[in-house]
């Protein structure tokens, strides 16, 4: 039976909430353990549905995986299967992160085309092209991407777009390639830096993490390690926007504020008081937020994963806001649900124009992906009655203790 959330509107959020490790990092770190034989321990892992899903993928490849709260222990055997199971892989997008490690470790990889959120086309062209420049052959066959290479050799690679997934797969393949790989127009996200930090602690030689050019000098082998997952900036940003939308006062811990620099700057423009600390920040809002324009871009731009929260705050802001989506073309499906809630929104291509209303109207809405689901809950917090959010399993894939955290901050949400 599908679960749903009943969200009572009109509550103000206040208090302290901690952030666990990043969903967009932990799954890639788990996949990277395929590069070495032995036991790697990951700390600060979020307790979300996608972690056991990635465990299932790794177990299918021959690993032993133990999940004990925020600690994930992965033991990789001397011989790894190159065949990633279809049933496990198809459930979430991050499963494609095993492609690069398998190509490097096994010389071949068979990875079913991944599933995941309905936010638009996300082809594997750049993943395949990068592996081919390293010496592999790739093709799509029977619903799977197939890569084979007798030997991977370093190369100069330039991405057409700073794709996070392609950057990750190219890096995890190149660390065991012969010679030097230079990757230009690489993704710069904090999760990429986190992956490179862990790989370097395993014995890789990667420089330039956090910039648009990565240099990877291949090594013969890597060793197991212990690593603490970077804090989840998207979860932290969600709490920040929830505080501003509900005219609340929320302190968020466990995150480097520089990872959310632009998102927090936009809240300041909207009228919020934002204080930053070494490992957290505080957002206070008095009165109705002011209209602000947003456009999503790769890091350090405004995150596409926070676009639903930008639409949510714009829907109740004083004035007219324009939100531009430059990353995933189908993310505006979320707007249809906001219209149900009484938002005054008009979609024009990859722009949406919102004329803020003082209060949204409660109704039934449906989550199409992780961030849209969270955004709908935030919208329900500022609606006039009880909003029912359906298909909340999406939210559980990306937010640990979502309902519990919100209720501890003063919300009134029930899971049924």
Short mmCIF file of C-alpha atoms in Angstrom, two decimals, residues 27 30-31 34 50-63 65 80-81 83-92 94-99 102 110-112:
data_model
loop_
_atom_site.label_atom_id
_atom_site.label_comp_id
_atom_site.label_asym_id
_atom_site.label_seq_id
_atom_site.Cartn_x
_atom_site.Cartn_y
_atom_site.Cartn_z
CA UNK A 27 26.05 6.11 -3.59
CA UNK A 30 29.85 2.87 -2.47
CA UNK A 31 30.32 2.16 -6.19
CA UNK A 34 34.62 -1.87 -6.52
CA UNK A 50 18.79 4.42 -2.05
CA UNK A 51 21.59 3.14 0.21
CA UNK A 52 20.12 -0.38 0.53
CA UNK A 53 19.33 -0.26 -3.19
CA UNK A 54 23.02 0.36 -3.94
CA UNK A 55 23.87 -2.41 -1.47
CA UNK A 56 21.75 -4.77 -3.58
CA UNK A 57 23.66 -3.74 -6.71
CA UNK A 58 27.03 -4.36 -5.03
CA UNK A 59 25.93 -7.68 -3.52
CA UNK A 60 24.89 -8.78 -6.99
CA UNK A 61 28.45 -8.03 -8.14
CA UNK A 62 29.94 -10.22 -5.41
CA UNK A 63 30.50 -7.77 -2.53
CA UNK A 65 27.74 -5.01 2.40
CA UNK A 80 34.11 -8.99 -9.13
CA UNK A 81 31.28 -9.86 -11.50
CA UNK A 83 27.23 -7.90 -14.70
CA UNK A 84 25.07 -5.41 -12.76
CA UNK A 85 21.65 -6.93 -12.07
CA UNK A 86 18.76 -5.43 -14.04
CA UNK A 87 16.20 -5.51 -11.22
CA UNK A 88 18.52 -3.69 -8.80
CA UNK A 89 19.90 -1.14 -11.28
CA UNK A 90 16.62 -0.06 -12.86
CA UNK A 91 15.28 1.36 -9.57
CA UNK A 92 17.55 4.39 -9.28
CA UNK A 94 22.95 6.46 -9.31
CA UNK A 95 23.40 2.77 -10.08
CA UNK A 96 25.15 3.79 -13.32
CA UNK A 97 28.10 4.83 -11.12
CA UNK A 98 29.32 1.22 -11.19
CA UNK A 99 30.11 1.52 -14.92
CA UNK A 102 33.75 -2.18 -13.40
CA UNK A 110 27.37 -4.81 -18.36
CA UNK A 111 25.13 -2.30 -16.60
CA UNK A 112 21.38 -2.17 -17.18
#
